[in-house]
mmCIF file of C-alpha atoms and ligand atoms in Angstrom:
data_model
loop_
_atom_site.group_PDB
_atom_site.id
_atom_site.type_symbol
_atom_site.label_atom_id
_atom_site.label_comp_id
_atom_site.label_asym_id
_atom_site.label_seq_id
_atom_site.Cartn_x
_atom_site.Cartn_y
_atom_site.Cartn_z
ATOM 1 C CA UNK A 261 0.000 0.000 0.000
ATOM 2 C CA UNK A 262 1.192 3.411 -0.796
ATOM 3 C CA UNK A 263 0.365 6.271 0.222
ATOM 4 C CA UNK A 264 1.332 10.147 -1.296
ATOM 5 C CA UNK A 265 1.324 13.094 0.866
ATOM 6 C CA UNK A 266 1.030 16.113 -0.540
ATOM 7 C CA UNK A 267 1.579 18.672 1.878
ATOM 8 C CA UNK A 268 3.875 22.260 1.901
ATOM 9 C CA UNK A 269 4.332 22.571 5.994
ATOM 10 C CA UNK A 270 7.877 20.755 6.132
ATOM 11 C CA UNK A 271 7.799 19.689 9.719
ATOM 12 C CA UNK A 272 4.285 18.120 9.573
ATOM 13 C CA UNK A 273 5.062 15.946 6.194
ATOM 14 C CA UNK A 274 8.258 14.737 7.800
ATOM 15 C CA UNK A 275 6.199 13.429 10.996
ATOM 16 C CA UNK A 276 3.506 12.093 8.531
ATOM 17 C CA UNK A 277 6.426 10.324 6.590
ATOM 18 C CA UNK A 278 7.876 8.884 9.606
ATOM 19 C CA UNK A 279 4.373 7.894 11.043
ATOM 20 C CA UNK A 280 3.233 6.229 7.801
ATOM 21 C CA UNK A 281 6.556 4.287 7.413
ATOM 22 C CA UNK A 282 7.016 3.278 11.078
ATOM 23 C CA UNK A 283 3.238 1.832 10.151
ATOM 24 C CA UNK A 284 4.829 -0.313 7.351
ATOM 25 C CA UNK A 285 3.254 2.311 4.150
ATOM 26 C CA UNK A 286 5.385 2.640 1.638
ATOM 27 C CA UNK A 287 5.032 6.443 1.467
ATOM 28 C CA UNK A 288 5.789 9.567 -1.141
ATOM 29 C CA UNK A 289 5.694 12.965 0.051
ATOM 30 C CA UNK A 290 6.123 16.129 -2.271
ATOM 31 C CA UNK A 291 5.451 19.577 -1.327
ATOM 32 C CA UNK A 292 3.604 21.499 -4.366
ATOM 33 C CA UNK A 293 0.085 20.440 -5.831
ATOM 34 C CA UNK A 294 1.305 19.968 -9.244
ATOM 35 C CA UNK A 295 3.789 17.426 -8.616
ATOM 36 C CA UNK A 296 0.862 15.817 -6.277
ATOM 37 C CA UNK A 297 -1.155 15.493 -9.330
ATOM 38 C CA UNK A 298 1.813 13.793 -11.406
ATOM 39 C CA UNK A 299 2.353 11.719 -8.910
ATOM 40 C CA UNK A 300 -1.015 10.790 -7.562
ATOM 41 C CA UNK A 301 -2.441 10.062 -11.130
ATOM 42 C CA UNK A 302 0.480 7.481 -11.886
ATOM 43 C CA UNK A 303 -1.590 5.028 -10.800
ATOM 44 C CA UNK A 304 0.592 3.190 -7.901
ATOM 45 C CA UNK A 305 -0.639 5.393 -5.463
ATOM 46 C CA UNK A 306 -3.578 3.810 -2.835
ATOM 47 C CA UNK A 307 -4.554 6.679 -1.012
ATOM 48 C CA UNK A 308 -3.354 10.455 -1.210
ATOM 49 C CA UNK A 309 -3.396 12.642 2.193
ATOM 50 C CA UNK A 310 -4.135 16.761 0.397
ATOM 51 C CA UNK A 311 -2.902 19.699 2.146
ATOM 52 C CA UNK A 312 -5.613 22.360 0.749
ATOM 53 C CA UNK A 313 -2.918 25.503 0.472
ATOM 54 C CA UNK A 314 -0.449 24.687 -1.504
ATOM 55 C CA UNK A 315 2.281 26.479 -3.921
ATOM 56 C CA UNK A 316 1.940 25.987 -7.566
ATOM 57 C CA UNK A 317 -1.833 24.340 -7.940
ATOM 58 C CA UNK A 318 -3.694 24.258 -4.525
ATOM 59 C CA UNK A 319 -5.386 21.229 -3.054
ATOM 60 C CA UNK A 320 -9.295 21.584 -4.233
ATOM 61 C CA UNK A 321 -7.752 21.963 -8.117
ATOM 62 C CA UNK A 322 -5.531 19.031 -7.342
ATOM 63 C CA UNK A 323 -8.068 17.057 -6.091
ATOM 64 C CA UNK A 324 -10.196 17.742 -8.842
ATOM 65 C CA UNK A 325 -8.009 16.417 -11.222
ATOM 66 C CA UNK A 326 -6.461 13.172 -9.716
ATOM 67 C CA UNK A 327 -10.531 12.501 -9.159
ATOM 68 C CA UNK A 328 -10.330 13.327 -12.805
ATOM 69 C CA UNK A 329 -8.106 11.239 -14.183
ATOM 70 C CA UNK A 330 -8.639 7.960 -11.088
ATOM 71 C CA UNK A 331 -12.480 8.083 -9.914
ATOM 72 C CA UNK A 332 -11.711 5.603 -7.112
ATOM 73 C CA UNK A 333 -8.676 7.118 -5.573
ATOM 74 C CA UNK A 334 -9.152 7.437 -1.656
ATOM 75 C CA UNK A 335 -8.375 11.376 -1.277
ATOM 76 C CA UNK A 336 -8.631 12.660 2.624
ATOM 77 C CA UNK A 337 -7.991 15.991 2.954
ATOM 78 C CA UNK A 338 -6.081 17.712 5.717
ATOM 79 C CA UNK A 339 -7.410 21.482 6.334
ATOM 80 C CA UNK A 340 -6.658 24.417 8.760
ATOM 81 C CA UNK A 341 -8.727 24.629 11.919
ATOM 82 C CA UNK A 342 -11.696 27.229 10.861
ATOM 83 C CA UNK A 343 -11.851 26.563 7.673
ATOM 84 C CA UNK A 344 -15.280 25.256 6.466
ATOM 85 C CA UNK A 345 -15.606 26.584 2.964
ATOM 86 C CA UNK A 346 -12.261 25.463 2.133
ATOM 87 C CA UNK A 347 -13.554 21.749 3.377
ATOM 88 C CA UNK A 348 -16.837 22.037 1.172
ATOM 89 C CA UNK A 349 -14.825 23.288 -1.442
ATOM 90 C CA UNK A 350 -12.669 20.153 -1.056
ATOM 91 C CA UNK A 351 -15.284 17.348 -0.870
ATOM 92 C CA UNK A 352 -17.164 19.118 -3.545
ATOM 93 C CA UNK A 353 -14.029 18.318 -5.673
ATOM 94 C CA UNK A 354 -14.298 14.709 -4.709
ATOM 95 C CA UNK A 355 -12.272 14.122 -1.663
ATOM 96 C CA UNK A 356 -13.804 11.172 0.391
ATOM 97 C CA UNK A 357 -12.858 12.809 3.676
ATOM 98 C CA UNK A 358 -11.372 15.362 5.769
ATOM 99 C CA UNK A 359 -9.258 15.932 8.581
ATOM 100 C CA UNK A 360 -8.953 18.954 10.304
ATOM 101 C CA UNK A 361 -5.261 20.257 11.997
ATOM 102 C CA UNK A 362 -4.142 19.487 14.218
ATOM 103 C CA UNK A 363 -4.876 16.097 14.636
ATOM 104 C CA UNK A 364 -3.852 12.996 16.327
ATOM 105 C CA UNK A 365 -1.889 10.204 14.762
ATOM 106 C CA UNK A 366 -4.393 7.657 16.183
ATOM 107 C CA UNK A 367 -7.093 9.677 14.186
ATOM 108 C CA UNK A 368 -5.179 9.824 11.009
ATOM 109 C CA UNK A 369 -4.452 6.020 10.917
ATOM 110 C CA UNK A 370 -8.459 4.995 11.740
ATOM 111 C CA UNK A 371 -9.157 7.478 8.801
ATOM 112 C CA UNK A 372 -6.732 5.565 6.451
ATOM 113 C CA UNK A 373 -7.766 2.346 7.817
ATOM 114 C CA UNK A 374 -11.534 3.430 6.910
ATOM 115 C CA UNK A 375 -10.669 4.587 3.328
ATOM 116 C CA UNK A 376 -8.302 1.554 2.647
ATOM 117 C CA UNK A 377 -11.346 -0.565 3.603
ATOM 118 C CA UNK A 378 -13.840 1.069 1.844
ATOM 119 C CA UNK A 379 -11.660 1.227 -1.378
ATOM 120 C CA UNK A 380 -11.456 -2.677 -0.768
ATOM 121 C CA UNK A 381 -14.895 -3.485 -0.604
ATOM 122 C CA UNK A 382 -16.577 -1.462 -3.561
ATOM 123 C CA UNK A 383 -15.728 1.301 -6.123
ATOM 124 C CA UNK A 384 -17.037 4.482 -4.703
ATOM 125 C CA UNK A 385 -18.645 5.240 -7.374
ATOM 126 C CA UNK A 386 -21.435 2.756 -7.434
ATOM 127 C CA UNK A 387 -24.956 3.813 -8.932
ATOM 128 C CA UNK A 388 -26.281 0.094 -8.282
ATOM 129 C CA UNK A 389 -25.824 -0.411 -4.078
ATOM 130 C CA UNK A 390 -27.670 -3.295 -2.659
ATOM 131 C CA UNK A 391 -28.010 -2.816 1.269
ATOM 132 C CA UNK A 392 -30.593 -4.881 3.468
ATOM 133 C CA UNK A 393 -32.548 -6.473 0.681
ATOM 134 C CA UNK A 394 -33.281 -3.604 -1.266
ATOM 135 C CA UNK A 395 -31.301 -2.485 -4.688
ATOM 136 C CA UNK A 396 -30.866 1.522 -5.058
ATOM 137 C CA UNK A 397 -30.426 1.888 -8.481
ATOM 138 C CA UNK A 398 -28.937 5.660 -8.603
ATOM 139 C CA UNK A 399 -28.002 5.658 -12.115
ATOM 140 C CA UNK A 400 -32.162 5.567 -13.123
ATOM 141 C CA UNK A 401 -33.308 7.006 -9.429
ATOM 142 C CA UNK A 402 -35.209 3.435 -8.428
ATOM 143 C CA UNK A 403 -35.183 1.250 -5.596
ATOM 144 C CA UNK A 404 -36.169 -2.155 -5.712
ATOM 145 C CA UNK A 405 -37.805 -4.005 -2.626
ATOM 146 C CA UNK A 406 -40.209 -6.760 -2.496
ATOM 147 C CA UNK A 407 -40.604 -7.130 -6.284
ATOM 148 C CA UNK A 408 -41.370 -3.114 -6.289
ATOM 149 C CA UNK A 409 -39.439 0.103 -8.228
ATOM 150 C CA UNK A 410 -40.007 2.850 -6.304
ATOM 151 C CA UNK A 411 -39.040 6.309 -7.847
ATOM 152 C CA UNK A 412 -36.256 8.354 -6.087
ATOM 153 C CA UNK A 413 -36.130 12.114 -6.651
ATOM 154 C CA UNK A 414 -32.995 13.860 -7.572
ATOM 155 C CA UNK A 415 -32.441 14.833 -3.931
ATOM 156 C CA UNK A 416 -33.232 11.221 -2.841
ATOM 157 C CA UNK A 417 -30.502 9.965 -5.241
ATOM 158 C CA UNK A 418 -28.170 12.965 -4.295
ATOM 159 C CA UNK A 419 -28.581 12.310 -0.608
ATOM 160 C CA UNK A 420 -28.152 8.418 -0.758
ATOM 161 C CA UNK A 421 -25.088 9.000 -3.079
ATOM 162 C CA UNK A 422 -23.465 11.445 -0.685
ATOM 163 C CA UNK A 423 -23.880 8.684 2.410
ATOM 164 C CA UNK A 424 -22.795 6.261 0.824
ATOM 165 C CA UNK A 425 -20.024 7.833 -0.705
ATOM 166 C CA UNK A 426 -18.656 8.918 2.706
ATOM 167 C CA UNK A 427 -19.350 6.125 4.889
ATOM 168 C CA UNK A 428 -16.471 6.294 6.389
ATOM 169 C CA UNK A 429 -17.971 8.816 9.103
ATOM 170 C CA UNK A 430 -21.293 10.188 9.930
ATOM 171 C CA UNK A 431 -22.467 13.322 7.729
ATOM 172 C CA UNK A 432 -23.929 16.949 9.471
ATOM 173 C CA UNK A 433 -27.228 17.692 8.421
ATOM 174 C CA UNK A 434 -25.240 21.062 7.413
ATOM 175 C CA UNK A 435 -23.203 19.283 5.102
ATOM 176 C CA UNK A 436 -26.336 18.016 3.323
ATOM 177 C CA UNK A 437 -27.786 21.147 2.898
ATOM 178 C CA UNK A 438 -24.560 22.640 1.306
ATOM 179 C CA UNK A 439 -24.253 20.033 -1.107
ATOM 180 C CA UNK A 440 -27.301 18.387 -1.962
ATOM 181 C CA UNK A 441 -29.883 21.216 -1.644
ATOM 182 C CA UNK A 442 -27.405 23.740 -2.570
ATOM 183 C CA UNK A 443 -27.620 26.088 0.311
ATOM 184 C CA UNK A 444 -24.691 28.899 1.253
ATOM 185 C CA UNK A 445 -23.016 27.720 4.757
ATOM 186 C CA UNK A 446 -23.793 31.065 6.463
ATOM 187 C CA UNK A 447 -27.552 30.780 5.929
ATOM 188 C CA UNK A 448 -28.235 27.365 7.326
ATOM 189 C CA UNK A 449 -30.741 27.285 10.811
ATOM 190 C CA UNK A 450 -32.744 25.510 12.297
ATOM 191 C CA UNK A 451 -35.852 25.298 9.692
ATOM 192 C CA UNK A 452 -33.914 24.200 7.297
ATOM 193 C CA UNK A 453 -31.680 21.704 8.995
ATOM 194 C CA UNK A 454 -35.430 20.015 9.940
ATOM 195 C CA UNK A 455 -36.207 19.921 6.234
ATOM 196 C CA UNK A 456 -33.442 17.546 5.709
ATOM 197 C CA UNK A 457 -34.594 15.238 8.726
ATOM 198 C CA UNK A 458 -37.903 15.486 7.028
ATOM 199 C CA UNK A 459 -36.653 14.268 3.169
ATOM 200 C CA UNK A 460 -34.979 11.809 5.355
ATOM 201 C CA UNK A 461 -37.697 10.370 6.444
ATOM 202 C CA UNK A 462 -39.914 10.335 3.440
ATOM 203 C CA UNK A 463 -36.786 8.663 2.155
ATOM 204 C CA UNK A 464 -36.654 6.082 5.087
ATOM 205 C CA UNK A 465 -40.361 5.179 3.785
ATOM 206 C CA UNK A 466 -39.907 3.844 0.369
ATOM 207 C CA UNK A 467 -36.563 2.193 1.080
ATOM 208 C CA UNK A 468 -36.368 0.566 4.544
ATOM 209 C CA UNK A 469 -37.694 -2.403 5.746
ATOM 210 C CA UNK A 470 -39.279 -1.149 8.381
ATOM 211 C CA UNK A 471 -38.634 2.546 9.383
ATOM 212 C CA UNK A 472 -38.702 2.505 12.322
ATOM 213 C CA UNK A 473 -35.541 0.581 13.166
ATOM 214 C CA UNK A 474 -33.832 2.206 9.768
ATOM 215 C CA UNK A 475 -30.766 0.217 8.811
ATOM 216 C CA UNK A 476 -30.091 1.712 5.542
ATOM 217 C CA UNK A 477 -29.313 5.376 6.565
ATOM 218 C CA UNK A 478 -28.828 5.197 10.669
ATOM 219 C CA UNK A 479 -29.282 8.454 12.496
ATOM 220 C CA UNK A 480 -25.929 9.599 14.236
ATOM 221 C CA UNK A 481 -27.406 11.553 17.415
ATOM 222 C CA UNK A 482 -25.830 14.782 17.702
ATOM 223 C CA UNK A 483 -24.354 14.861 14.026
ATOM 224 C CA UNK A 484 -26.519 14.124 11.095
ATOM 225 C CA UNK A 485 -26.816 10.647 9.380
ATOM 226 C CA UNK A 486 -24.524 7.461 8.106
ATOM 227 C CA UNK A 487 -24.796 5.282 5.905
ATOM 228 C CA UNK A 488 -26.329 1.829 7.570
ATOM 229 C CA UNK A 489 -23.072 -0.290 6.640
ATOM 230 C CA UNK A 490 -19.611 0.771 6.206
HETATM 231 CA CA1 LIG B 668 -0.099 24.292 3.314
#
């Protein structure tokens, strides 16, 4: 397994490089977002850890094109305390997780070890997920239970896409609203953070067994949602 680092800060991508190593990764580490991309889309990278400001091309742009050019390349991010919009920006360019500095070395390797698992058990691009006896069929916005195709909206699809995409962790009901429904960060309250909970559970209707102990998207208290299986 090998991991790239792409990150400027000298001192922290020496301790990642002797952290990853000591762990038994083989491990590259460059220090611009141009020579990230090079590298990254070579194709005998695993998984990339993305500083966001970078010289030359900074991270969203380089994340955008090593998603690009390798749609199932495991991409966390690693962002500056306080600095949300730079995150959205990030896993609106395809980054399958974030981490925010500073951080622990315990948290970085469960990250990895989530991504590296993920990336083992499916492409994370799926549009055809089958999860507790029922088949979400993204691609044509359909699920399948019991013999039945039950129509998905657009948001329905966009939500279950986003889960399961990054079901590594559990996702704010904030984070939904900035990327499925569109809204700006610094207009987000309560009323509309209850209109998610409420697609949630129309959602919940047509596609879990019984909705009332859902297993298919599991409610995180305090945070948002999950997908039901990792
Ligand atoms: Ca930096």
């Amino acid at each position: 397994m090998r991991i790239l680092i792409v990150e400027d800060e000298r001192s922290l991508r020496e301790a990642l490089v002797d952290l990853l190593t000591g762990r038994g990764f083989a491990v590259d580490a460059v220090a611009d977002g141009l020579v990230g991309v090079e590298r990254g889309t070579s194709g005998d990278v695993d998984l990339v850890l993305l500083d966001l400001a970078l010289p030359r091309l900074d991270g969203v742009e380089a994340c955008r094109r090593m998603r690009m050019a390798r749609p199932a390349l495991p991409i966390l991010i690693l962002t500056a305390r306080g600095s949300e919009e730079d995150r959205v920006k990030g896993l609106q360019a395809g980054a399958d997780d974030y981490l925010t500095k500073p951080f622990g070395s315990a948290e970085l390797l469960a990250r990895i070890d989530a991504l590296r698992r993920r990336a083992a058990i499916a492409p994370s691009d799926a549009e055809r997920v089958e999860i507790d006896g029922c088949v979400l069929d993204l691609g044509r916005c359909l699920a399948h239970r019991n013999g039945d195709a039950l129509p998905l909206t657009a948001r329905e699809v966009g939500i279950l896409r986003w889960l399961h995409r990054h079901r590594a962790r559990a996702v704010p009901r904030t984070e939904l609203l900035q990327m499925i429904w569109g809204a700006p960060a610094n207009a987000i309250d309560e009323i509309e953070t209850r209109t998610v909970d409420m697609t949630i559970a129309n959602l919940r209707q047509k596609i879990e067994r019984e909705p009332a102990e859902p297993r298919i998207i599991v409610t995180v208290k305090g945070v948002g949602y999950a997908w039901g299986e990792q």
